């Protein structure tokens, strides 16, 4: 991996928190992701399942974690199963985890080769009453491909029909949504890499560059700073492309007078950052562009102040909608009649700001978190309002990542990334 090794104490702590929530006499199993084929002998780059990474730090395919806090013997309470490595694999594929190295990464002392998994699991199931299966229950999930985890669940249910079943995901939704200080440091590092990429762009973007050239500049800067690259598919949208919320073609020329919306960010050690900035291709905003830009910035700043302990996600978005409505009235995009006659299910402001303002973030860009429960300290959220005006052929979105604090306003992990219109103009014209 490109990133520096994470202290195994984080993963020891994460496992202790998870096991403290398990039912008596229960087992939990977590699988790595598959390596997905493209065609012929080509595959997509491996990306580890975030749950097994969160609990073990293992960032390798064909890995399994088994937790059994009430096991009869201490060495059975945490067990890792890894693909056996050898000299041939080292030559053809590179270094894989040895048992000793796996202990250094995870803090787990009992490490088996994967071929022993079914034998060991069978013994554990004779002691246990309940199995925790790990299903994907994220509110945005849409999974069409059968995963390694799903195949295991199907096999396990057929093999052990007499055992009780429990779900890991509700526990993980709560645990992963509240970050440890080490995790916040890793997200901060991802944000710092993103800052370097953005500052590089401010000296690069000018009329007639292409969106894909901008993408290449970011990729270069991210990877040279130990990131695998983008935390998510980058959106580099010039002109009217910014009005397509998930524009990812990134193949157009940036024209003089256009705005360039950049929803781009680096990952680091599997932790995401998530930034959006909107900059003038020519280095200067027009008066109208700046008026809309500053309206979005004011909404972002006011919304940020609301991310405090006890806030409910749904009510927060209602309050942000009121602020946005006021700004859209000031810009002349809405009038009083639009607001008075609005549909409560789809308020008038949604014509120009149709997406949500915030989501959890961390190991996943849209991270775990139960939206019906109040916000807590050390949750990390995006703040990303936008105004999209197809009739004027530009859209503006601004986005930072912030940590909810015990008291007061949240801490902005992107506080050093330029966002004021005047600072952006100044840096682009140096």
Coordinates of C-alpha atoms in Angstrom, one line a residue, residues 25 66-79 110 112 123-124 126-127:
X25 CA -22.3 -16.7 22.7
X66 CA -13.9 -14.1 12.7
X67 CA -14.9 -12.6 16.1
X68 CA -16.2 -14.8 19.0
X69 CA -15.8 -12.9 22.3
X70 CA -17.3 -15.8 24.3
X71 CA -15.2 -18.5 22.7
X72 CA -14.0 -21.2 25.1
X73 CA -10.3 -20.4 24.6
X74 CA -8.8 -16.9 24.4
X75 CA -6.9 -17.6 21.1
X76 CA -10.3 -18.2 19.5
X77 CA -11.8 -14.8 20.3
X78 CA -10.2 -13.0 17.3
X79 CA -9.0 -14.9 14.3
X110 CA -4.4 -16.0 15.9
X112 CA -4.6 -19.1 9.9
X123 CA -15.7 -25.9 15.5
X124 CA -16.8 -22.4 16.5
X126 CA -20.6 -26.0 17.7
X127 CA -20.0 -23.6 20.6

